[in-house]
Amino acid sequence: MSANPKVPRHIAIIMDGNGRWARQRGLPRIEGHRAGAESVRAAVHAAGEAGVKYLTLYAFSVENWRRPKQEVSGLMRLLVRYLRSEIDELDRNNVRLETIGRLEDLPKSAQRELEEARQRLSKNTGLTLIVALSYGGRTELVDAMRKIAGEVQAGRLRPEQIDEATISGALYTAKFPDPDLLIRTSGEMRLSNFLLWQTSYTEIWITPTLWPDFRKEDFLQALADYRKRERRFGGIEPT
Ligand code: IPE
Ligand code: IPE
Ligand code: MG
């Protein structure tokens, strides 16, 4: 199924709208985040079933550290809880786990849990689930520039040898293909500092659905829309 070019190899999702979902119900914001875990489950399952190879989820941005302390610590606790409760199911579904972002910013408990889960799932061969945590597209480019400058300074790389592949290879996403499809929930029409370099030719699909309401049907609708897109990459349409 994954051989079908009309099935995106890599889907990235900006999971947005948890706070609004909670507010609409008169609940604290954290309840929206809690409810969002069910949508993560649905998306991971649907992606695996559809033959998608990589699924990147924007779970926490570098800018999200600006939120109230209570919300941030609540989100970190939910992350640990999610990993603990889902690890067996992820393993059964042959899912691998990777992370992108400044993981060192996360509480030690979350770092440990992520590393344990990553190792436990490392032999799996199905969907690769990539969780973006303390992630920022510009921060990623800063980290890549530092890496490349270090190589130049050490005499292992000459400036004129730097090309697009050098930069792609210095990003957190070096091992992964660029996303074919970017989904954003809650209707916001912006990238919010997500995968700035990698989305240069990504197809974008935005739904008004809030993340906690996102289910398999929404995912399948995104896939159906993607199938109708004509990707030209700057060329002209085939005659
Ligand atoms: C997305 O939902 C989850 C995170 C950013 C962690 P929000 O918390 O941004 O929800 P809204 O956008 O305020 O509704
Ligand atoms: C983007 O959502 C980050 C995540 C989904 C983790 P935000 O809610 O933080 O983005 P803005 O502030 O609406 O741009
Ligand atoms: Mg938001």
XYZ file of C-alpha atoms in Angstrom, residues 57-66 72 76 79 99-107 111 114 131-140 143 172 193-194:
38
model
C 3.130 15.219 15.643
C 3.736 18.766 16.870
C 3.178 18.219 20.575
C 5.016 21.144 22.194
C 6.767 24.116 20.605
C 9.689 26.145 21.963
C 7.204 29.013 22.224
C 4.822 26.904 24.337
C 7.225 27.272 27.306
C 5.682 30.757 27.647
C 3.260 23.289 30.985
C 4.605 17.101 30.583
C 3.197 13.031 27.881
C 11.650 12.655 18.692
C 12.713 16.003 17.286
C 13.390 19.209 19.214
C 15.467 20.360 22.149
C 14.721 17.304 24.261
C 17.238 18.458 26.865
C 14.748 21.203 27.861
C 12.191 18.626 29.032
C 11.905 17.427 32.627
C 13.335 12.455 28.859
C 10.871 8.891 25.945
C 7.057 13.518 18.282
C 8.133 17.163 18.112
C 8.857 18.389 21.644
C 10.364 21.726 22.604
C 10.557 22.034 18.846
C 10.962 25.238 16.844
C 11.765 25.467 13.157
C 14.076 28.431 13.677
C 15.748 26.828 16.688
C 16.340 23.750 14.545
C 21.275 24.194 15.834
C 16.808 17.050 13.636
C 7.367 27.659 13.496
C 6.867 24.031 12.439
